[in-house]
Tab-separated table of C-alpha atoms in Angstrom:
chain	number	residue	atom	x	y	z
A	1	MET	CA	-58.138	-79.272	-22.671
A	2	LYS	CA	-59.483	-76.758	-20.278
A	3	PHE	CA	-57.766	-78.460	-17.303
A	4	GLY	CA	-54.439	-78.544	-19.155
A	5	GLY	CA	-54.767	-74.861	-19.993
A	6	ASN	CA	-55.213	-74.011	-16.292
A	7	ILE	CA	-52.043	-75.942	-15.417
A	8	LYS	CA	-50.040	-74.063	-18.022
A	9	ARG	CA	-51.316	-70.705	-16.746
A	10	ARG	CA	-50.490	-71.633	-13.123
A	11	SER	CA	-47.002	-72.826	-14.110
A	12	GLY	CA	-46.417	-69.537	-15.883
A	13	ARG	CA	-47.493	-67.592	-12.811
A	14	PHE	CA	-45.184	-69.597	-10.510
A	15	LEU	CA	-42.276	-69.126	-12.921
A	16	ALA	CA	-42.857	-65.368	-13.053
A	17	LEU	CA	-43.054	-65.240	-9.246
A	18	TRP	CA	-39.773	-67.135	-8.805
A	19	ILE	CA	-37.999	-64.936	-11.339
A	20	SER	CA	-39.244	-61.809	-9.505
A	21	LEU	CA	-38.051	-63.151	-6.142
A	22	PHE	CA	-34.649	-64.046	-7.604
A	23	ILE	CA	-34.173	-60.543	-9.014
A	24	CYS	CA	-35.145	-58.968	-5.663
A	25	VAL	CA	-32.642	-61.129	-3.766
A	26	ILE	CA	-29.872	-60.271	-6.232
A	27	MET	CA	-30.560	-56.554	-5.807
A	28	ILE	CA	-30.630	-56.792	-1.996
A	29	LEU	CA	-27.302	-58.632	-1.684
A	30	PRO	CA	-24.345	-56.184	-1.154
A	31	GLY	CA	-21.959	-55.809	-4.022
A	32	THR	CA	-24.334	-57.354	-6.582
A	33	GLY	CA	-26.888	-56.001	-8.947
A	34	SER	CA	-25.392	-52.454	-8.906
A	35	VAL	CA	-25.714	-50.510	-12.100
A	36	PRO	CA	-22.388	-49.173	-13.343
A	37	CYS	CA	-22.217	-45.356	-13.390
A	38	LYS	CA	-20.142	-43.033	-15.461
A	39	ALA	CA	-17.125	-41.481	-13.699
A	40	GLU	CA	-18.627	-38.021	-13.687
A	41	GLU	CA	-21.739	-39.316	-11.886
A	42	ILE	CA	-19.854	-40.676	-8.862
A	43	ALA	CA	-19.491	-38.173	-6.007
A	44	GLY	CA	-15.907	-37.654	-4.920
A	45	ASP	CA	-14.569	-39.477	-7.997
A	46	GLY	CA	-14.777	-36.886	-10.691
A	47	GLN	CA	-18.302	-35.632	-10.029
A	48	ALA	CA	-19.393	-33.346	-12.822
A	49	TRP	CA	-19.384	-29.696	-11.758
A	50	GLU	CA	-22.515	-27.799	-12.619
A	51	GLY	CA	-22.355	-24.088	-13.265
A	52	ASP	CA	-21.466	-21.527	-15.885
A	53	THR	CA	-19.110	-19.426	-13.706
A	54	ILE	CA	-16.446	-20.311	-11.134
A	55	TYR	CA	-16.725	-17.891	-8.218
A	56	CYS	CA	-13.616	-16.934	-6.240
A	57	THR	CA	-13.755	-15.063	-2.928
A	58	ALA	CA	-10.570	-13.434	-1.631
A	59	LEU	CA	-10.283	-12.449	2.033
A	60	GLY	CA	-7.414	-10.754	3.809
A	61	ASP	CA	-4.979	-7.891	4.033
A	62	SER	CA	-3.030	-5.755	1.568
A	63	ILE	CA	-1.314	-8.819	0.093
A	64	ALA	CA	-4.669	-10.323	-0.876
A	65	LYS	CA	-5.864	-6.921	-2.060
A	66	GLY	CA	-2.814	-6.488	-4.268
A	67	TYR	CA	-1.252	-3.374	-2.725
A	68	GLY	CA	0.979	-1.579	-5.184
A	69	GLY	CA	3.351	1.143	-4.061
A	70	LYS	CA	5.485	3.438	-6.187
A	71	GLY	CA	6.105	1.856	-9.579
A	72	GLN	CA	3.686	-0.993	-8.819
A	73	GLU	CA	0.386	0.780	-9.428
A	74	ASP	CA	-0.747	-1.784	-12.028
A	75	LEU	CA	0.056	-4.770	-9.827
A	76	ILE	CA	-2.262	-7.787	-10.195
A	77	SER	CA	-2.996	-9.627	-6.953
A	78	TYR	CA	-2.364	-13.342	-6.561
A	79	THR	CA	-6.097	-13.823	-6.040
A	80	GLN	CA	-6.878	-12.443	-9.495
A	81	LEU	CA	-3.991	-14.428	-10.987
A	82	ILE	CA	-5.519	-17.614	-9.545
A	83	ALA	CA	-8.918	-16.777	-11.049
A	84	ASP	CA	-7.337	-16.087	-14.440
A	85	GLN	CA	-5.358	-19.334	-14.420
A	86	VAL	CA	-8.366	-21.411	-13.352
A	87	ALA	CA	-10.371	-19.886	-16.212
A	88	GLY	CA	-7.573	-20.732	-18.632
A	89	GLU	CA	-7.300	-24.340	-17.473
A	90	THR	CA	-11.017	-25.105	-17.271
A	91	LYS	CA	-12.298	-22.911	-20.134
A	92	ILE	CA	-14.963	-21.736	-17.684
A	93	PRO	CA	-15.357	-18.013	-16.872
A	94	THR	CA	-14.294	-16.966	-13.374
A	95	GLU	CA	-15.351	-14.087	-11.165
A	96	CYS	CA	-13.085	-12.872	-8.345
A	97	GLU	CA	-14.530	-10.839	-5.477
A	98	LYS	CA	-12.081	-9.261	-3.031
A	99	PHE	CA	-12.877	-8.401	0.556
A	100	ALA	CA	-9.440	-7.222	1.609
A	101	LYS	CA	-8.065	-4.070	3.244
A	102	ASN	CA	-4.652	-2.556	3.795
A	103	GLY	CA	-3.500	-3.056	7.385
A	104	LEU	CA	-6.184	-5.643	8.176
A	105	ASP	CA	-5.460	-7.955	11.110
A	106	SER	CA	-7.388	-11.023	12.278
A	107	LEU	CA	-9.501	-9.017	14.746
A	108	ARG	CA	-10.722	-6.620	12.065
A	109	LEU	CA	-11.186	-9.495	9.631
A	110	ASN	CA	-13.858	-10.803	11.981
A	111	SER	CA	-15.350	-7.449	12.966
A	112	ASP	CA	-15.195	-5.550	9.654
A	113	ILE	CA	-15.195	-8.121	6.839
A	114	LEU	CA	-16.924	-11.273	8.031
A	115	THR	CA	-19.915	-9.289	9.280
A	116	MET	CA	-20.653	-7.779	5.855
A	117	GLU	CA	-23.704	-9.246	4.102
A	118	GLU	CA	-21.947	-8.845	0.770
A	119	ALA	CA	-18.945	-10.860	1.956
A	120	LEU	CA	-21.111	-13.594	3.476
A	121	SER	CA	-23.185	-13.850	0.296
A	122	SER	CA	-19.972	-14.170	-1.682
A	123	LEU	CA	-18.847	-17.012	0.592
A	124	ASP	CA	-22.211	-18.735	0.089
A	125	ARG	CA	-21.638	-19.075	-3.658
A	126	ALA	CA	-17.832	-19.306	-3.741
A	127	ASP	CA	-16.155	-22.288	-5.392
A	128	ILE	CA	-12.661	-21.135	-4.382
A	129	ILE	CA	-11.857	-19.178	-1.206
A	130	THR	CA	-8.458	-17.687	-0.362
A	131	LEU	CA	-7.357	-16.149	2.938
A	132	THR	CA	-4.230	-14.152	3.744
A	133	ILE	CA	-4.060	-12.746	7.275
A	134	GLY	CA	-1.641	-12.500	10.197
A	135	ALA	CA	1.185	-10.216	9.056
A	136	ASN	CA	-0.527	-7.152	10.519
A	137	ASP	CA	-1.161	-9.013	13.776
A	138	LEU	CA	2.610	-9.365	13.939
A	139	MET	CA	3.163	-5.684	13.117
A	140	GLN	CA	0.609	-4.450	15.651
A	141	GLU	CA	2.042	-6.577	18.443
A	142	PHE	CA	5.540	-5.433	17.561
A	143	LYS	CA	4.480	-1.794	17.894
A	144	HIS	CA	2.862	-2.541	21.264
A	145	ALA	CA	6.065	-4.279	22.357
A	146	ALA	CA	8.091	-1.200	21.348
A	147	GLN	CA	5.799	1.011	23.437
A	148	GLU	CA	6.195	-1.273	26.445
A	149	VAL	CA	9.972	-1.513	26.155
A	150	LEU	CA	10.493	2.221	25.666
A	151	GLY	CA	7.919	3.119	28.321
A	152	THR	CA	6.052	5.461	26.000
A	153	GLU	CA	2.425	6.021	25.031
A	154	ARG	CA	3.497	7.275	21.639
A	155	LYS	CA	1.499	5.652	18.844
A	156	PHE	CA	3.807	4.491	16.102
A	157	LEU	CA	2.416	5.221	12.660
A	158	SER	CA	4.174	2.271	11.083
A	159	VAL	CA	6.519	-0.576	11.854
A	160	TYR	CA	9.348	1.559	10.452
A	161	ASP	CA	8.592	4.177	13.080
A	162	ALA	CA	8.786	1.520	15.808
A	163	PHE	CA	12.060	0.134	14.416
A	164	ASP	CA	13.660	3.584	14.378
A	165	ALA	CA	12.550	4.304	17.948
A	166	LEU	CA	13.930	0.977	19.185
A	167	GLN	CA	17.197	1.531	17.340
A	168	GLU	CA	17.615	4.938	18.962
A	169	GLY	CA	16.771	3.488	22.359
A	170	VAL	CA	19.321	0.690	22.015
A	171	GLU	CA	22.019	3.117	20.859
A	172	GLY	CA	21.417	5.169	23.998
A	173	ASN	CA	21.219	2.104	26.238
A	174	PRO	CA	22.594	-1.128	24.685
A	175	LEU	CA	21.267	-3.227	27.568
A	176	LEU	CA	17.723	-2.221	26.539
A	177	ILE	CA	17.915	-5.035	23.990
A	178	VAL	CA	17.578	-7.518	26.866
A	179	LYS	CA	14.162	-6.066	27.735
A	180	ILE	CA	13.100	-6.116	24.083
A	181	LEU	CA	13.998	-9.778	23.724
A	182	ASP	CA	12.202	-10.636	26.949
A	183	VAL	CA	8.963	-9.013	25.742
A	184	LEU	CA	9.124	-10.695	22.328
A	185	ASN	CA	10.168	-14.026	23.800
A	186	ASN	CA	6.998	-14.095	25.928
A	187	TRP	CA	4.648	-13.429	23.012
A	188	ASP	CA	1.043	-14.547	23.666
A	189	TYR	CA	-0.428	-16.459	20.697
A	190	THR	CA	-3.807	-17.074	22.337
A	191	ILE	CA	-5.494	-13.981	20.887
A	192	PHE	CA	-4.390	-14.771	17.336
A	193	GLU	CA	-5.558	-18.382	17.615
A	194	GLU	CA	-8.949	-17.301	18.971
A	195	GLN	CA	-9.435	-14.844	16.110
A	196	TRP	CA	-8.255	-17.423	13.569
A	197	MET	CA	-10.768	-20.005	14.781
A	198	ALA	CA	-13.549	-17.397	14.876
A	199	ALA	CA	-12.856	-16.542	11.229
A	200	MET	CA	-12.835	-20.218	10.287
A	201	ASP	CA	-16.135	-20.801	12.086
A	202	THR	CA	-17.779	-18.020	10.072
A	203	ILE	CA	-16.303	-19.175	6.768
A	204	THR	CA	-17.324	-22.778	7.442
A	205	ALA	CA	-20.888	-21.729	8.263
A	206	HIS	CA	-21.264	-20.135	4.804
A	207	ARG	CA	-18.966	-22.323	2.739
A	208	LYS	CA	-20.403	-24.830	0.259
A	209	SER	CA	-19.398	-28.449	0.819
A	210	THR	CA	-17.667	-28.433	-2.579
A	211	ALA	CA	-15.822	-25.132	-2.082
A	212	GLN	CA	-12.030	-25.249	-1.855
A	213	LEU	CA	-10.304	-23.108	0.783
A	214	VAL	CA	-6.603	-22.228	0.766
A	215	VAL	CA	-4.791	-20.085	3.343
A	216	THR	CA	-1.320	-18.580	3.080
A	217	THR	CA	1.187	-18.582	5.909
A	218	ILE	CA	3.117	-15.536	7.070
A	219	TYR	CA	6.549	-14.872	5.626
A	220	ASN	CA	9.117	-12.812	7.500
A	221	PRO	CA	8.377	-9.241	6.400
A	222	VAL	CA	11.179	-7.800	8.540
A	223	SER	CA	13.936	-10.114	7.313
A	224	GLN	CA	15.322	-7.231	5.235
A	225	PHE	CA	15.733	-4.982	8.286
A	226	GLU	CA	18.848	-4.881	10.447
A	227	LEU	CA	17.211	-5.445	13.803
A	228	PRO	CA	19.197	-4.830	16.986
A	229	GLY	CA	20.793	-7.778	18.745
A	230	ALA	CA	19.171	-11.171	18.213
A	231	MET	CA	15.713	-9.812	17.404
A	232	ASN	CA	15.552	-11.388	13.934
A	233	GLY	CA	15.702	-14.850	15.481
A	234	ILE	CA	12.891	-14.020	17.906
A	235	VAL	CA	10.702	-12.571	15.134
A	236	GLU	CA	11.181	-15.744	13.075
A	237	ASP	CA	10.139	-17.835	16.073
A	238	ILE	CA	6.984	-15.743	16.477
A	239	ILE	CA	6.067	-16.135	12.797
A	240	CYS	CA	6.770	-19.863	12.966
A	241	ASN	CA	4.409	-20.255	15.928
A	242	MET	CA	1.677	-18.160	14.276
A	243	ASN	CA	1.949	-20.348	11.175
A	244	GLN	CA	1.775	-23.405	13.388
A	245	VAL	CA	-1.693	-22.263	14.491
A	246	MET	CA	-2.820	-22.372	10.848
A	247	TYR	CA	-1.448	-25.877	10.294
A	248	GLU	CA	-2.900	-27.141	13.557
A	249	HIS	CA	-6.503	-26.411	12.517
A	250	ALA	CA	-6.232	-27.336	8.812
A	251	GLU	CA	-7.831	-30.755	9.177
A	252	ASP	CA	-10.633	-29.531	11.449
A	253	TYR	CA	-11.712	-26.842	8.982
A	254	ASP	CA	-10.733	-28.695	5.787
A	255	TYR	CA	-8.397	-26.170	4.184
A	256	ARG	CA	-5.034	-26.319	2.428
A	257	VAL	CA	-2.027	-24.398	3.719
A	258	VAL	CA	0.210	-22.531	1.274
A	259	ASP	CA	3.710	-22.202	2.732
A	260	LEU	CA	5.175	-18.733	2.145
A	261	PHE	CA	7.599	-18.801	5.075
A	262	ASP	CA	10.079	-21.079	3.283
A	263	SER	CA	9.394	-19.645	-0.171
A	264	GLU	CA	11.383	-17.114	-2.190
A	265	ILE	CA	8.775	-14.413	-1.592
A	266	CYS	CA	11.185	-12.200	0.389
A	267	GLU	CA	13.326	-11.894	-2.741
A	268	HIS	CA	10.417	-10.295	-4.591
A	269	THR	CA	9.200	-7.381	-2.480
A	270	GLN	CA	8.512	-3.743	-3.265
A	271	GLU	CA	10.683	-0.842	-2.110
A	272	ASP	CA	9.192	-1.016	1.372
A	273	GLY	CA	10.614	-4.525	1.815
A	274	LEU	CA	7.237	-5.719	3.105
A	275	HIS	CA	4.747	-6.102	0.267
A	276	PRO	CA	5.299	-8.498	-2.636
A	277	ASP	CA	5.915	-6.981	-6.052
A	278	GLN	CA	4.378	-8.433	-9.221
A	279	GLU	CA	6.824	-11.341	-9.261
A	280	GLY	CA	6.065	-11.935	-5.591
A	281	GLN	CA	2.336	-12.073	-6.280
A	282	GLU	CA	3.023	-14.560	-9.072
A	283	VAL	CA	5.039	-16.719	-6.657
A	284	ILE	CA	2.079	-16.806	-4.248
A	285	ALA	CA	-0.363	-17.617	-7.061
A	286	LYS	CA	1.816	-20.474	-8.295
A	287	LEU	CA	2.078	-22.020	-4.826
A	288	ALA	CA	-1.656	-21.586	-4.192
A	289	ILE	CA	-2.663	-23.189	-7.508
A	290	GLU	CA	-0.728	-26.297	-6.463
A	291	LYS	CA	-3.150	-26.633	-3.530
A	292	LEU	CA	-6.270	-26.368	-5.712
A	293	ASP	CA	-7.966	-29.185	-7.596
A	294	THR	CA	-9.024	-27.466	-10.826
A	295	GLY	CA	-9.762	-30.836	-12.403
A	296	ARG	CA	-13.016	-31.144	-10.464
A	297	PHE	CA	-14.453	-28.326	-12.577
A	298	LYS	CA	-13.837	-30.523	-15.640
A	299	GLY	CA	-15.191	-33.737	-14.152
A	300	GLU	CA	-11.740	-35.275	-13.711
A	301	PRO	CA	-10.776	-37.717	-10.918
A	302	GLU	CA	-9.761	-36.128	-7.620
A	303	LYS	CA	-6.254	-34.689	-7.609
A	304	GLU	CA	-3.762	-35.791	-4.987
A	305	ILE	CA	-2.517	-32.661	-3.242
A	306	LYS	CA	0.718	-32.735	-1.292
A	307	GLU	CA	0.299	-31.712	2.318
A	308	GLU	CA	2.839	-29.285	3.764
A	309	THR	CA	4.750	-30.364	6.847
A	310	ALA	CA	3.653	-28.340	9.849
A	311	PRO	CA	6.485	-26.453	11.555
A	312	LYS	CA	7.468	-27.442	15.054
A	313	LYS	CA	6.545	-24.957	17.728
A	314	ALA	CA	9.528	-22.775	18.511
A	315	LYS	CA	10.655	-22.870	22.113
A	316	GLN	CA	11.543	-19.812	24.128
A	317	ARG	CA	15.137	-18.844	23.579
A	318	LYS	CA	17.595	-18.301	26.390
A	319	TYR	CA	19.812	-15.281	26.026
A	320	SER	CA	22.911	-14.029	27.774
A	321	LEU	CA	24.856	-10.846	27.250
A	322	TRP	CA	27.290	-12.883	25.167
A	323	THR	CA	24.593	-14.097	22.739
A	324	ILE	CA	22.954	-10.675	22.606
A	325	LEU	CA	25.968	-8.433	22.172
A	326	GLY	CA	28.215	-10.944	20.440
A	327	PRO	CA	31.953	-11.410	20.997
A	328	LEU	CA	33.174	-8.033	19.705
A	329	PRO	CA	32.212	-5.963	22.788
A	330	TRP	CA	33.864	-8.540	25.021
A	331	ILE	CA	36.998	-8.570	22.893
A	332	ALA	CA	37.092	-4.777	23.069
A	333	MET	CA	36.637	-4.940	26.833
A	334	ALA	CA	39.464	-7.472	27.143
A	335	ILE	CA	41.749	-5.244	25.073
A	336	LEU	CA	40.806	-2.234	27.205
A	337	LEU	CA	41.505	-4.171	30.411
A	338	GLY	CA	44.822	-5.313	28.979
A	339	ILE	CA	45.836	-1.764	28.103
A	340	THR	CA	44.743	-0.593	31.553
A	341	ALA	CA	46.795	-3.346	33.225
A	342	VAL	CA	49.891	-2.457	31.200
A	343	PHE	CA	49.444	1.219	32.031
A	344	LEU	CA	49.062	0.517	35.758
A	345	PHE	CA	52.098	-1.761	35.670
A	346	TRP	CA	54.119	0.985	33.974
A	347	ILE	CA	52.974	3.539	36.577
A	348	ALA	CA	53.877	1.206	39.436
A	349	LYS	CA	57.258	0.425	37.916
A	350	ARG	CA	58.000	4.093	37.392
A	351	LYS	CA	57.109	4.892	40.992
A	352	ASN	CA	59.387	2.125	42.207
A	353	THR	CA	62.199	3.410	39.985
A	354	ASP	CA	61.824	6.970	41.277
A	355	LEU	CA	61.735	5.711	44.862
A	356	TYR	CA	64.901	3.646	44.287
A	357	ARG	CA	66.695	6.668	42.856
A	358	LYS	CA	65.695	8.842	45.796
A	359	ARG	CA	66.969	6.257	48.247
A	360	ASN	CA	70.297	6.008	46.455
A	361	LYS	CA	70.593	9.771	46.346
A	362	ASN	CA	69.892	10.106	50.065
A	363	LYS	CA	72.339	7.320	50.812
A	364	GLY	CA	75.053	9.141	48.868
A	365	LYS	CA	74.517	12.302	50.849
A	366	ASN	CA	74.779	10.469	54.144
A	367	ASP	CA	78.037	8.894	53.079
């Protein structure tokens, strides 16, 4: 009996050993033995968001700040509108911190804003980051171009001041438009791209891996102005190429681009024709929300976000006096030449007639 009991105990040990080995092999083999997880536990597939507040950090110029001129003092910026809508959709409180200044360009974004400890700390905890910059780069360069063309050291207080000075210069010398177009046509985008990448490097260094970043492109803030000659076309090319810089680096820095250039934003500006009014801010907010995945704050599967098509880089335009001045001056010149020709013909004919009469008169006397 004792011998039989030992056999049973040994058999039990061998059986337990084989079962343990079988389980280990099953767990080692790929694709087998995995324990199913709930959707909210799988990273990148509806991972549950942890937190009691959604933090939004807004960077940029007067558009991001929510500049309100006469009659628009209570204007709500698109950045705050985004925060409010996200709170409404997720039922989670939001907090929006703005680091935006009127007249801010990309250089000052890096030197004045992205060096502030408060701004960097905000980026560290941000769940949503928005950036609007570039329009003032355009304005500053335009003022420099006006100084170069007019050969003046005068500092223009605003873009309006520069426009007026150029208009006066062209009225005094219409061919000055050729020089203006040449300066604008040879615009250097290197500085803007360098500043853009520097800003992105700083943001990336402080941005959480789960934070969403959206940037807005530049719309044509001078489309409402009657610029001399073919300047509107050149300005649009410049904006297109600046926007192209943003699209070009979107994948490298993992951000979404909000297209304002082809939007209706220019139909909703304040009296100055530059800054968006309340409806304009709402247009920006609506377009930006489309680029955000608010479902991740509710543990929903990842949202498919439509990527905007990057604009093609605009080529330098070739201009002639015909394309610059248009046909009207040439038509007027042709009419003037025609009148001059008729007048000269009449003078010549009259001289010939008088000479013929004199000859006949002299001939009669001789007879």
